[in-house]
Every structure is written in structure tokens, then in C-alpha cells.
GROMACS .gro file of C-alpha atoms in nm:
model
  449
    1UNK     CA    1  -0.928  -4.236   2.402
    2UNK     CA    2  -1.199  -4.161   2.149
    3UNK     CA    3  -1.135  -4.090   1.782
    4UNK     CA    4  -1.017  -3.729   1.745
    5UNK     CA    5  -0.920  -3.708   1.381
    6UNK     CA    6  -1.090  -3.403   1.220
    7UNK     CA    7  -1.153  -3.586   0.895
    8UNK     CA    8  -1.317  -3.875   1.080
    9UNK     CA    9  -1.546  -3.628   1.262
   10UNK     CA   10  -1.669  -3.510   0.922
   11UNK     CA   11  -1.729  -3.872   0.820
   12UNK     CA   12  -1.924  -3.946   1.137
   13UNK     CA   13  -2.153  -3.640   1.094
   14UNK     CA   14  -2.215  -3.696   0.725
   15UNK     CA   15  -2.263  -4.075   0.720
   16UNK     CA   16  -2.470  -4.120   1.028
   17UNK     CA   17  -2.467  -4.200   1.397
   18UNK     CA   18  -2.132  -4.130   1.569
   19UNK     CA   19  -1.940  -4.438   1.656
   20UNK     CA   20  -1.890  -4.511   2.022
   21UNK     CA   21  -1.607  -4.742   1.945
   22UNK     CA   22  -1.303  -4.639   2.148
   23UNK     CA   23  -0.946  -4.657   2.035
   24UNK     CA   24  -0.856  -4.848   2.347
   25UNK     CA   25  -1.035  -5.151   2.202
   26UNK     CA   26  -0.787  -5.178   1.916
   27UNK     CA   27  -0.415  -5.230   1.904
   28UNK     CA   28  -0.209  -4.911   1.890
   29UNK     CA   29  -0.144  -4.941   1.516
   30UNK     CA   30  -0.516  -4.909   1.433
   31UNK     CA   31  -0.522  -4.532   1.510
   32UNK     CA   32  -0.273  -4.441   1.238
   33UNK     CA   33  -0.440  -4.671   0.984
   34UNK     CA   34  -0.784  -4.530   1.067
   35UNK     CA   35  -0.664  -4.173   1.003
   36UNK     CA   36  -0.536  -4.273   0.658
   37UNK     CA   37  -0.865  -4.443   0.570
   38UNK     CA   38  -1.065  -4.139   0.691
   39UNK     CA   39  -0.860  -3.902   0.474
   40UNK     CA   40  -0.899  -4.131   0.175
   41UNK     CA   41  -1.277  -4.133   0.218
   42UNK     CA   42  -1.295  -3.752   0.259
   43UNK     CA   43  -1.125  -3.700  -0.077
   44UNK     CA   44  -1.351  -3.953  -0.250
   45UNK     CA   45  -1.097  -4.233  -0.301
   46UNK     CA   46  -1.193  -4.597  -0.275
   47UNK     CA   47  -0.861  -4.685  -0.125
   48UNK     CA   48  -0.579  -4.510   0.052
   49UNK     CA   49  -0.296  -4.641  -0.153
   50UNK     CA   50  -0.396  -4.996  -0.072
   51UNK     CA   51  -0.457  -4.923   0.295
   52UNK     CA   52  -0.833  -4.948   0.318
   53UNK     CA   53  -1.155  -4.939   0.119
   54UNK     CA   54  -1.520  -4.831   0.154
   55UNK     CA   55  -1.834  -5.037   0.090
   56UNK     CA   56  -2.203  -4.957   0.093
   57UNK     CA   57  -2.456  -5.231   0.149
   58UNK     CA   58  -2.814  -5.128   0.163
   59UNK     CA   59  -2.866  -4.869   0.432
   60UNK     CA   60  -2.546  -4.958   0.618
   61UNK     CA   61  -2.190  -4.862   0.540
   62UNK     CA   62  -1.893  -5.074   0.635
   63UNK     CA   63  -1.555  -4.916   0.687
   64UNK     CA   64  -1.297  -5.182   0.619
   65UNK     CA   65  -0.991  -5.166   0.843
   66UNK     CA   66  -0.672  -5.346   0.730
   67UNK     CA   67  -0.560  -5.652   0.907
   68UNK     CA   68  -0.364  -5.594   1.223
   69UNK     CA   69  -0.196  -5.892   1.390
   70UNK     CA   70  -0.389  -6.120   1.157
   71UNK     CA   71  -0.735  -6.007   1.273
   72UNK     CA   72  -0.970  -5.838   1.020
   73UNK     CA   73  -1.165  -5.556   1.180
   74UNK     CA   74  -1.455  -5.342   1.056
   75UNK     CA   75  -1.660  -5.058   1.192
   76UNK     CA   76  -2.032  -5.054   1.116
   77UNK     CA   77  -2.211  -4.721   1.124
   78UNK     CA   78  -2.566  -4.639   1.026
   79UNK     CA   79  -2.622  -4.420   0.720
   80UNK     CA   80  -2.820  -4.101   0.761
   81UNK     CA   81  -2.978  -3.862   0.516
   82UNK     CA   82  -2.796  -3.532   0.470
   83UNK     CA   83  -2.956  -3.231   0.630
   84UNK     CA   84  -2.903  -2.862   0.570
   85UNK     CA   85  -2.629  -2.752   0.809
   86UNK     CA   86  -2.309  -2.557   0.824
   87UNK     CA   87  -2.126  -2.874   0.729
   88UNK     CA   88  -2.312  -2.899   0.397
   89UNK     CA   89  -2.184  -2.553   0.303
   90UNK     CA   90  -1.833  -2.698   0.292
   91UNK     CA   91  -1.901  -3.060   0.200
   92UNK     CA   92  -2.196  -3.140  -0.027
   93UNK     CA   93  -2.320  -3.499  -0.018
   94UNK     CA   94  -2.429  -3.667  -0.337
   95UNK     CA   95  -2.725  -3.905  -0.360
   96UNK     CA   96  -2.513  -4.217  -0.338
   97UNK     CA   97  -2.348  -4.108  -0.012
   98UNK     CA   98  -2.004  -4.030  -0.151
   99UNK     CA   99  -1.801  -3.724  -0.059
  100UNK     CA  100  -1.718  -3.480  -0.341
  101UNK     CA  101  -1.430  -3.233  -0.340
  102UNK     CA  102  -1.405  -2.946  -0.093
  103UNK     CA  103  -1.593  -2.635  -0.217
  104UNK     CA  104  -1.390  -2.368  -0.040
  105UNK     CA  105  -1.077  -2.429  -0.244
  106UNK     CA  106  -0.974  -2.128  -0.455
  107UNK     CA  107  -0.997  -2.133  -0.831
  108UNK     CA  108  -0.653  -2.223  -0.974
  109UNK     CA  109  -0.701  -1.956  -1.242
  110UNK     CA  110  -0.753  -1.690  -0.973
  111UNK     CA  111  -0.437  -1.800  -0.795
  112UNK     CA  112  -0.245  -1.793  -1.124
  113UNK     CA  113  -0.368  -1.439  -1.194
  114UNK     CA  114  -0.262  -1.320  -0.848
  115UNK     CA  115   0.082  -1.474  -0.897
  116UNK     CA  116   0.112  -1.296  -1.232
  117UNK     CA  117   0.012  -0.964  -1.073
  118UNK     CA  118   0.254  -1.024  -0.788
  119UNK     CA  119   0.539  -1.075  -1.036
  120UNK     CA  120   0.444  -0.754  -1.216
  121UNK     CA  121   0.435  -0.566  -0.884
  122UNK     CA  122   0.779  -0.700  -0.790
  123UNK     CA  123   0.910  -0.583  -1.127
  124UNK     CA  124   0.763  -0.237  -1.068
  125UNK     CA  125   0.936  -0.217  -0.731
  126UNK     CA  126   1.274  -0.274  -0.895
  127UNK     CA  127   1.191  -0.040  -1.184
  128UNK     CA  128   1.094   0.251  -0.959
  129UNK     CA  129   1.394   0.187  -0.736
  130UNK     CA  130   1.638   0.191  -1.030
  131UNK     CA  131   1.482   0.496  -1.192
  132UNK     CA  132   1.483   0.674  -0.857
  133UNK     CA  133   1.857   0.614  -0.823
  134UNK     CA  134   1.911   0.736  -1.179
  135UNK     CA  135   1.717   1.058  -1.120
  136UNK     CA  136   1.899   1.114  -0.793
  137UNK     CA  137   2.222   1.102  -0.994
  138UNK     CA  138   2.069   1.355  -1.235
  139UNK     CA  139   2.008   1.592  -0.948
  140UNK     CA  140   2.365   1.573  -0.817
  141UNK     CA  141   2.534   1.583  -1.157
  142UNK     CA  142   2.323   1.867  -1.295
  143UNK     CA  143   2.363   2.070  -0.976
  144UNK     CA  144   2.740   2.029  -0.979
  145UNK     CA  145   2.771   2.093  -1.353
  146UNK     CA  146   2.553   2.403  -1.363
  147UNK     CA  147   2.725   2.557  -1.060
  148UNK     CA  148   3.065   2.488  -1.214
  149UNK     CA  149   2.961   2.647  -1.543
  150UNK     CA  150   2.811   2.950  -1.368
  151UNK     CA  151   3.112   3.016  -1.146
  152UNK     CA  152   3.351   2.969  -1.437
  153UNK     CA  153   3.152   3.217  -1.645
  154UNK     CA  154   3.158   3.469  -1.357
  155UNK     CA  155   3.533   3.430  -1.324
  156UNK     CA  156   3.579   3.487  -1.697
  157UNK     CA  157   3.359   3.797  -1.683
  158UNK     CA  158   3.574   3.941  -1.404
  159UNK     CA  159   3.896   3.869  -1.595
  160UNK     CA  160   3.750   4.014  -1.915
  161UNK     CA  161   3.682   4.344  -1.738
  162UNK     CA  162   4.058   4.386  -1.684
  163UNK     CA  163   4.161   4.277  -2.035
  164UNK     CA  164   4.185   4.457  -2.367
  165UNK     CA  165   4.207   4.358  -2.728
  166UNK     CA  166   4.182   3.995  -2.835
  167UNK     CA  167   4.167   3.837  -2.487
  168UNK     CA  168   3.873   4.062  -2.399
  169UNK     CA  169   3.663   3.941  -2.689
  170UNK     CA  170   3.746   3.576  -2.625
  171UNK     CA  171   3.674   3.592  -2.254
  172UNK     CA  172   3.359   3.795  -2.301
  173UNK     CA  173   3.222   3.560  -2.568
  174UNK     CA  174   3.308   3.246  -2.369
  175UNK     CA  175   3.147   3.383  -2.054
  176UNK     CA  176   2.831   3.484  -2.237
  177UNK     CA  177   2.794   3.142  -2.403
  178UNK     CA  178   2.847   2.963  -2.071
  179UNK     CA  179   2.584   3.177  -1.902
  180UNK     CA  180   2.339   3.104  -2.184
  181UNK     CA  181   2.409   2.732  -2.155
  182UNK     CA  182   2.359   2.746  -1.779
  183UNK     CA  183   2.031   2.931  -1.829
  184UNK     CA  184   1.896   2.665  -2.065
  185UNK     CA  185   2.002   2.380  -1.837
  186UNK     CA  186   1.847   2.553  -1.537
  187UNK     CA  187   1.516   2.596  -1.718
  188UNK     CA  188   1.502   2.223  -1.793
  189UNK     CA  189   1.619   2.123  -1.445
  190UNK     CA  190   1.368   2.351  -1.273
  191UNK     CA  191   1.093   2.217  -1.495
  192UNK     CA  192   1.144   1.849  -1.415
  193UNK     CA  193   1.261   1.897  -1.052
  194UNK     CA  194   1.487   1.587  -1.020
  195UNK     CA  195   1.472   1.584  -0.639
  196UNK     CA  196   1.092   1.572  -0.655
  197UNK     CA  197   1.107   1.293  -0.914
  198UNK     CA  198   1.331   1.095  -0.679
  199UNK     CA  199   1.081   1.131  -0.394
  200UNK     CA  200   0.801   1.014  -0.622
  201UNK     CA  201   0.996   0.700  -0.711
  202UNK     CA  202   1.077   0.632  -0.346
  203UNK     CA  203   0.710   0.652  -0.255
  204UNK     CA  204   0.613   0.435  -0.551
  205UNK     CA  205   0.867   0.164  -0.458
  206UNK     CA  206   0.751   0.165  -0.096
  207UNK     CA  207   0.381   0.143  -0.186
  208UNK     CA  208   0.437  -0.131  -0.443
  209UNK     CA  209   0.626  -0.327  -0.176
  210UNK     CA  210   0.325  -0.292   0.053
  211UNK     CA  211   0.096  -0.415  -0.224
  212UNK     CA  212   0.327  -0.710  -0.288
  213UNK     CA  213   0.301  -0.807   0.077
  214UNK     CA  214  -0.078  -0.777   0.068
  215UNK     CA  215  -0.097  -1.015  -0.228
  216UNK     CA  216   0.128  -1.263  -0.050
  217UNK     CA  217  -0.096  -1.256   0.259
  218UNK     CA  218  -0.405  -1.306   0.043
  219UNK     CA  219  -0.250  -1.612  -0.119
  220UNK     CA  220  -0.119  -1.764   0.203
  221UNK     CA  221  -0.395  -1.686   0.453
  222UNK     CA  222  -0.717  -1.668   0.253
  223UNK     CA  223  -0.916  -1.814  -0.034
  224UNK     CA  224  -0.874  -1.561  -0.318
  225UNK     CA  225  -1.166  -1.485  -0.549
  226UNK     CA  226  -1.208  -1.293  -0.872
  227UNK     CA  227  -1.306  -0.989  -0.663
  228UNK     CA  228  -0.961  -0.993  -0.502
  229UNK     CA  229  -0.802  -0.998  -0.847
  230UNK     CA  230  -1.007  -0.695  -0.955
  231UNK     CA  231  -0.921  -0.502  -0.639
  232UNK     CA  232  -0.549  -0.571  -0.678
  233UNK     CA  233  -0.558  -0.469  -1.043
  234UNK     CA  234  -0.726  -0.141  -0.950
  235UNK     CA  235  -0.459  -0.073  -0.688
  236UNK     CA  236  -0.180  -0.140  -0.937
  237UNK     CA  237  -0.331   0.091  -1.198
  238UNK     CA  238  -0.395   0.362  -0.938
  239UNK     CA  239  -0.029   0.350  -0.832
  240UNK     CA  240   0.083   0.367  -1.195
  241UNK     CA  241  -0.130   0.675  -1.244
  242UNK     CA  242  -0.015   0.843  -0.924
  243UNK     CA  243   0.356   0.783  -0.988
  244UNK     CA  244   0.417   0.778  -1.366
  245UNK     CA  245   0.755   0.674  -1.499
  246UNK     CA  246   0.774   0.881  -1.823
  247UNK     CA  247   0.889   1.241  -1.818
  248UNK     CA  248   0.719   1.356  -2.137
  249UNK     CA  249   0.342   1.379  -2.141
  250UNK     CA  250   0.265   1.186  -1.822
  251UNK     CA  251   0.489   1.369  -1.574
  252UNK     CA  252   0.311   1.522  -1.276
  253UNK     CA  253   0.287   1.901  -1.267
  254UNK     CA  254   0.566   2.021  -1.040
  255UNK     CA  255   0.405   2.363  -0.987
  256UNK     CA  256   0.029   2.302  -0.953
  257UNK     CA  257  -0.212   2.590  -0.906
  258UNK     CA  258  -0.364   2.429  -0.598
  259UNK     CA  259  -0.199   2.192  -0.351
  260UNK     CA  260  -0.392   1.868  -0.307
  261UNK     CA  261  -0.299   1.551  -0.118
  262UNK     CA  262  -0.141   1.279  -0.327
  263UNK     CA  263  -0.391   1.004  -0.417
  264UNK     CA  264  -0.257   0.658  -0.503
  265UNK     CA  265  -0.552   0.435  -0.410
  266UNK     CA  266  -0.876   0.348  -0.593
  267UNK     CA  267  -1.210   0.472  -0.474
  268UNK     CA  268  -1.343   0.286  -0.173
  269UNK     CA  269  -1.639   0.070  -0.267
  270UNK     CA  270  -1.878  -0.136  -0.064
  271UNK     CA  271  -1.804  -0.500  -0.130
  272UNK     CA  272  -2.158  -0.628  -0.175
  273UNK     CA  273  -2.038  -0.970  -0.285
  274UNK     CA  274  -1.946  -1.060   0.070
  275UNK     CA  275  -2.251  -1.171   0.258
  276UNK     CA  276  -2.221  -1.144   0.631
  277UNK     CA  277  -2.386  -1.388   0.864
  278UNK     CA  278  -2.229  -1.252   1.179
  279UNK     CA  279  -2.450  -1.182   1.475
  280UNK     CA  280  -2.173  -1.051   1.703
  281UNK     CA  281  -2.020  -0.706   1.687
  282UNK     CA  282  -1.713  -0.818   1.488
  283UNK     CA  283  -1.495  -0.637   1.741
  284UNK     CA  284  -1.689  -0.311   1.706
  285UNK     CA  285  -1.845  -0.126   1.998
  286UNK     CA  286  -2.024   0.205   2.027
  287UNK     CA  287  -1.725   0.346   2.217
  288UNK     CA  288  -1.486   0.234   1.941
  289UNK     CA  289  -1.700   0.397   1.671
  290UNK     CA  290  -1.703   0.726   1.863
  291UNK     CA  291  -1.329   0.698   1.914
  292UNK     CA  292  -1.270   0.652   1.539
  293UNK     CA  293  -1.494   0.951   1.458
  294UNK     CA  294  -1.292   1.171   1.689
  295UNK     CA  295  -0.966   1.049   1.535
  296UNK     CA  296  -1.097   1.132   1.186
  297UNK     CA  297  -1.189   1.480   1.307
  298UNK     CA  298  -0.839   1.541   1.444
  299UNK     CA  299  -0.680   1.413   1.123
  300UNK     CA  300  -0.886   1.652   0.912
  301UNK     CA  301  -0.850   1.959   1.132
  302UNK     CA  302  -0.485   1.923   1.229
  303UNK     CA  303  -0.265   1.677   1.041
  304UNK     CA  304  -0.398   1.698   0.686
  305UNK     CA  305  -0.459   2.072   0.707
  306UNK     CA  306  -0.114   2.141   0.850
  307UNK     CA  307   0.071   1.942   0.585
  308UNK     CA  308  -0.126   2.110   0.307
  309UNK     CA  309  -0.030   2.447   0.457
  310UNK     CA  310   0.337   2.347   0.468
  311UNK     CA  311   0.309   2.215   0.113
  312UNK     CA  312   0.181   2.552  -0.008
  313UNK     CA  313   0.477   2.728   0.157
  314UNK     CA  314   0.726   2.485   0.002
  315UNK     CA  315   0.562   2.530  -0.338
  316UNK     CA  316   0.587   2.911  -0.318
  317UNK     CA  317   0.953   2.896  -0.219
  318UNK     CA  318   1.031   2.646  -0.493
  319UNK     CA  319   0.851   2.852  -0.756
  320UNK     CA  320   1.038   3.166  -0.653
  321UNK     CA  321   1.375   2.989  -0.666
  322UNK     CA  322   1.292   2.821  -0.997
  323UNK     CA  323   1.224   3.160  -1.155
  324UNK     CA  324   1.516   3.341  -0.992
  325UNK     CA  325   1.790   3.101  -1.105
  326UNK     CA  326   1.745   3.130  -1.485
  327UNK     CA  327   1.663   3.500  -1.450
  328UNK     CA  328   1.995   3.570  -1.275
  329UNK     CA  329   2.201   3.371  -1.525
  330UNK     CA  330   2.021   3.550  -1.809
  331UNK     CA  331   2.103   3.889  -1.658
  332UNK     CA  332   2.462   3.778  -1.608
  333UNK     CA  333   2.482   3.683  -1.975
  334UNK     CA  334   2.352   4.024  -2.077
  335UNK     CA  335   2.597   4.200  -1.846
  336UNK     CA  336   2.893   4.000  -1.974
  337UNK     CA  337   2.802   4.084  -2.333
  338UNK     CA  338   2.852   4.456  -2.260
  339UNK     CA  339   3.188   4.420  -2.087
  340UNK     CA  340   3.444   4.652  -2.250
  341UNK     CA  341   3.184   4.897  -2.378
  342UNK     CA  342   3.095   5.239  -2.237
  343UNK     CA  343   2.898   5.058  -1.964
  344UNK     CA  344   3.196   4.835  -1.889
  345UNK     CA  345   3.218   4.868  -1.507
  346UNK     CA  346   2.845   4.820  -1.449
  347UNK     CA  347   2.824   4.541  -1.705
  348UNK     CA  348   3.113   4.353  -1.545
  349UNK     CA  349   2.962   4.396  -1.200
  350UNK     CA  350   2.629   4.262  -1.321
  351UNK     CA  351   2.794   3.967  -1.494
  352UNK     CA  352   2.995   3.864  -1.189
  353UNK     CA  353   2.742   3.932  -0.912
  354UNK     CA  354   2.442   3.786  -1.097
  355UNK     CA  355   2.639   3.472  -1.177
  356UNK     CA  356   2.744   3.427  -0.817
  357UNK     CA  357   2.388   3.481  -0.696
  358UNK     CA  358   2.257   3.233  -0.953
  359UNK     CA  359   2.486   2.960  -0.818
  360UNK     CA  360   2.364   3.035  -0.464
  361UNK     CA  361   1.998   3.018  -0.568
  362UNK     CA  362   2.057   2.697  -0.762
  363UNK     CA  363   2.227   2.537  -0.463
  364UNK     CA  364   1.942   2.639  -0.232
  365UNK     CA  365   1.678   2.496  -0.466
  366UNK     CA  366   1.834   2.169  -0.578
  367UNK     CA  367   2.095   2.118  -0.307
  368UNK     CA  368   1.827   2.181  -0.046
  369UNK     CA  369   1.587   1.963  -0.249
  370UNK     CA  370   1.291   2.196  -0.204
  371UNK     CA  371   1.094   1.999  -0.463
  372UNK     CA  372   1.144   1.682  -0.260
  373UNK     CA  373   1.019   1.861   0.052
  374UNK     CA  374   0.704   1.970  -0.132
  375UNK     CA  375   0.639   1.616  -0.254
  376UNK     CA  376   0.697   1.479   0.096
  377UNK     CA  377   0.438   1.716   0.242
  378UNK     CA  378   0.193   1.628  -0.033
  379UNK     CA  379   0.245   1.254   0.023
  380UNK     CA  380   0.201   1.287   0.399
  381UNK     CA  381  -0.126   1.471   0.345
  382UNK     CA  382  -0.229   1.187   0.113
  383UNK     CA  383  -0.142   0.931   0.379
  384UNK     CA  384  -0.372   1.102   0.629
  385UNK     CA  385  -0.644   1.136   0.365
  386UNK     CA  386  -0.623   0.762   0.302
  387UNK     CA  387  -0.660   0.696   0.674
  388UNK     CA  388  -0.966   0.922   0.686
  389UNK     CA  389  -1.134   0.743   0.396
  390UNK     CA  390  -1.049   0.401   0.540
  391UNK     CA  391  -1.202   0.484   0.878
  392UNK     CA  392  -1.509   0.649   0.725
  393UNK     CA  393  -1.571   0.359   0.488
  394UNK     CA  394  -1.579   0.121   0.785
  395UNK     CA  395  -1.803   0.348   0.992
  396UNK     CA  396  -2.045   0.405   0.702
  397UNK     CA  397  -2.089   0.031   0.654
  398UNK     CA  398  -2.399  -0.059   0.856
  399UNK     CA  399  -2.339  -0.432   0.847
  400UNK     CA  400  -2.058  -0.483   1.099
  401UNK     CA  401  -1.985  -0.822   0.945
  402UNK     CA  402  -1.862  -0.655   0.630
  403UNK     CA  403  -1.629  -0.425   0.822
  404UNK     CA  404  -1.275  -0.504   0.912
  405UNK     CA  405  -1.250  -0.649   1.261
  406UNK     CA  406  -1.281  -0.360   1.505
  407UNK     CA  407  -1.002  -0.454   1.744
  408UNK     CA  408  -0.762  -0.528   1.459
  409UNK     CA  409  -0.857  -0.204   1.285
  410UNK     CA  410  -0.798  -0.003   1.604
  411UNK     CA  411  -0.453  -0.158   1.641
  412UNK     CA  412  -0.363  -0.073   1.279
  413UNK     CA  413  -0.477   0.288   1.319
  414UNK     CA  414  -0.278   0.326   1.640
  415UNK     CA  415   0.039   0.189   1.477
  416UNK     CA  416  -0.002   0.409   1.169
  417UNK     CA  417  -0.024   0.712   1.395
  418UNK     CA  418   0.268   0.602   1.613
  419UNK     CA  419   0.051   0.566   1.924
  420UNK     CA  420  -0.042   0.297   2.171
  421UNK     CA  421  -0.403   0.189   2.212
  422UNK     CA  422  -0.430   0.387   2.534
  423UNK     CA  423  -0.275   0.688   2.360
  424UNK     CA  424  -0.531   0.662   2.080
  425UNK     CA  425  -0.813   0.655   2.333
  426UNK     CA  426  -0.658   0.953   2.508
  427UNK     CA  427  -0.646   1.146   2.180
  428UNK     CA  428  -1.015   1.075   2.118
  429UNK     CA  429  -1.105   1.182   2.472
  430UNK     CA  430  -0.903   1.502   2.438
  431UNK     CA  431  -1.070   1.584   2.106
  432UNK     CA  432  -1.416   1.520   2.251
  433UNK     CA  433  -1.342   1.739   2.555
  434UNK     CA  434  -1.209   2.023   2.337
  435UNK     CA  435  -1.512   2.012   2.107
  436UNK     CA  436  -1.745   2.028   2.407
  437UNK     CA  437  -1.567   2.336   2.534
  438UNK     CA  438  -1.562   2.492   2.188
  439UNK     CA  439  -1.183   2.499   2.180
  440UNK     CA  440  -0.946   2.381   1.909
  441UNK     CA  441  -0.735   2.082   2.000
  442UNK     CA  442  -0.362   2.156   1.996
  443UNK     CA  443  -0.244   1.797   1.970
  444UNK     CA  444  -0.177   1.629   1.636
  445UNK     CA  445  -0.304   1.278   1.571
  446UNK     CA  446   0.024   1.149   1.429
  447UNK     CA  447   0.336   1.105   1.635
  448UNK     CA  448   0.544   0.991   1.339
  449UNK     CA  449   0.547   1.293   1.106
   0.00000   0.00000   0.00000
């Protein structure tokens, strides 16, 4: 059996002529000792904790092997000048023939920064989760409280219409004040849209969890660089901007003039720092590129467009309900104020009916969580927009070595759309066939939403 230790292979290539000495010529204990000596030499140590040592005499190097069964052994190999090779990119030889440290080890400061960012991301996950639960409680408590106040005020208005004297004034005044209080609370509640705030925090917690996992994979599977730190920082700041925590000043507009997909990612940039020396296709083929182009076309024409259309409908419904609720409670307050006057019957009817209708509208808006539905549609459109930009950024990169691996990327796209690889190819073929015929494809790209 020849020597198979990886570290010893490096030693043989760097020092000189490979040794033809077989392990069968030594006792069985030599193999373990030789591995220890080889590792000690690779990391530049003169000894391996007292196991072995290294000597250089003239142009020849002697690898001293510890005594086994009382017999000193040594392996003599010829030294050789270092040449430019792939090995020298990882292990640079100095002039005296020693082995310096490995050059592909990450900077400890970079690793420390990524760990600090990962801790901050984990804290944000918990923060958004807790605030989301708090705002969900707001939605339920405010909905219940406002409906209770409104129905109580309507009941008082009805009783006041059948009363005279002192009880009439007391009931009428109490009902009017309760309607005014309900109107003010509805204005605030419709402005902040607690159900929509809850959906924002859910999305933020989920996306920060994804980012936390990405940082963990970078630390465990790769050699992080300062570029990775900058990219992660940009992602964190983009998420903070897309899903702000404060209500005053930084809160997202709940009734925008135009409906746009949610954007929580930084602008895609070409990573010029990564030099590619690949000569293969990196998993990319002409057929795969055409398939991805067809998928992008379907996402733009069907999925993104459809969710933006649904978002506009949800926004219109939510705006109408948000205006109707306070308007009805305000009318009910006005009607209750005129109970007992010459317009008593009509005033009482307005106070009771408008109050009842206000509670129905409030329940439809916040019990049905229309704001949450709008945010969900907006986020789904953003998800498809992110997929479009990710695919286009890979296709626009001419150097395939700088792209993500084609086969891996195809698998990720298929999973994100809830399809198998064959289903994704079928979608691309269907889109291509429909475009050739001049027809609009009826199938959506996503099977999940």
C-alpha cells in the first residue's frame, strides 16, 4: 500500500521527487507516525509534539521517522525548486524550503463581523416576532372594543328615543360621546391598519430567518471575505427599510396611490471581485438559458401582474371600508344628538341604524383583515419580482463562471415555484409554444400561491 495521506502528497509535490517507498516495507505502526510527521511539516513545525523532526542538508532533505522496534528509519527525498502551479496558489514555498501557513483561511476579523451580524439578525427575528404578536393583539382588542362601544351607543340611542325628561338627556349625551369616541378610535385604527402591520412583521421575521441561515451556510461551507460582509450588511439594511418597526414617521403608507411589489433586497450587482477561471459551462446550457427566459416571461405576464391586480382590488375595498366606518359613526353621533327634538324619529333611526352599520363595516375591515390581504398580495408580487431579477442577473452575466451553478439554480427555481424539474421544463415549453402561436399562456408559473 502506497502512502495516501493528503498532507504527505503536498509534501511530495513541493519538496521534490515522489517517494516510491511503500508502506509494506515498514511495520504497521509507521503509517500512523508518518501521518503525524507530515501534518507537522505542513503547518511549519519542527516537531510533532516530540514525534518527529525535519532536517535540510544541502540539496537533500531528510525526514526523520521515530524509532520503531528499536530501528531508526529515515526517508530521503530530493529537493526540487518550486514551480508555478495550482498548488502554489494554496501553499507558497519560501526560499529556504519551509511551508508557510495556508492562504485560503478566512480572515478572523471577517468571521467575527459575520458572527456579530448573525447575532443582530437573530435579535431582529425575535423583535419582529414579538412586535407582530403585540400588534395582532391590538387588532383583536381594538376591534372588540370599538364594536362594543358602537353597539352600546346604538342601544342607548334607541332607549333614549322612548324616554323623556332627565333620562333622555343622560342617554342621549352618553350615546353621542360614545359614538364620538368610537369615531376617533376608528380613524386611528384605520390609519395604522393593525392587521397589515402584523403581516409586515411576519414577513420580516421570515426573511430575517432566511438571512440568518444564509450567514450560517457562509460560515460553515465557505471562506468568507469582506465582500460577503458588505453584501450581508446591505441585505440587513434593506430589510430594515422594507419592514420598519416604528409607527411614527417611518411607517409604510397603508393607502398608496399606486400598488408596487414589496422590495426587501438590495440592488443586484455584478461581483467583479470574483475572478472565474472556469472553462466548463458551470451547469449552464443553451437550453437551460432559454428555459429560464421563458419562466421569467411567464412570471412577468401572469404571476406578478395578477397579484398586482388583486392588490389594487384589495386596496380599493380597504380604502372604502376605512372611510365608511368613521363616517357612519359620525352620522350616528349627529343623529343621536337630535333625539327628542322635532326630528326625533328620524334622528333616532339614524343613530341606531348608522351605529349598527358601522359595527358591520368595522368587522368586515378588521375582522376580515383586508389590510393583511393587501400586504400579502404585495409581498407575493415582490417575491416574484425578486425571482425575475435573480434569473435575469444570472442570464445577463456573460462569464458563466461568475453565475450560480446552472443545475443548482434550476432546482432552486423549481422549488420556489412548487414544481418539479420536468414541470418547469413543461412550463417553458408551453410558454414558447403559446408565444409562437401568438396566444397568451393560461398557466401560472407558481403552484404555491
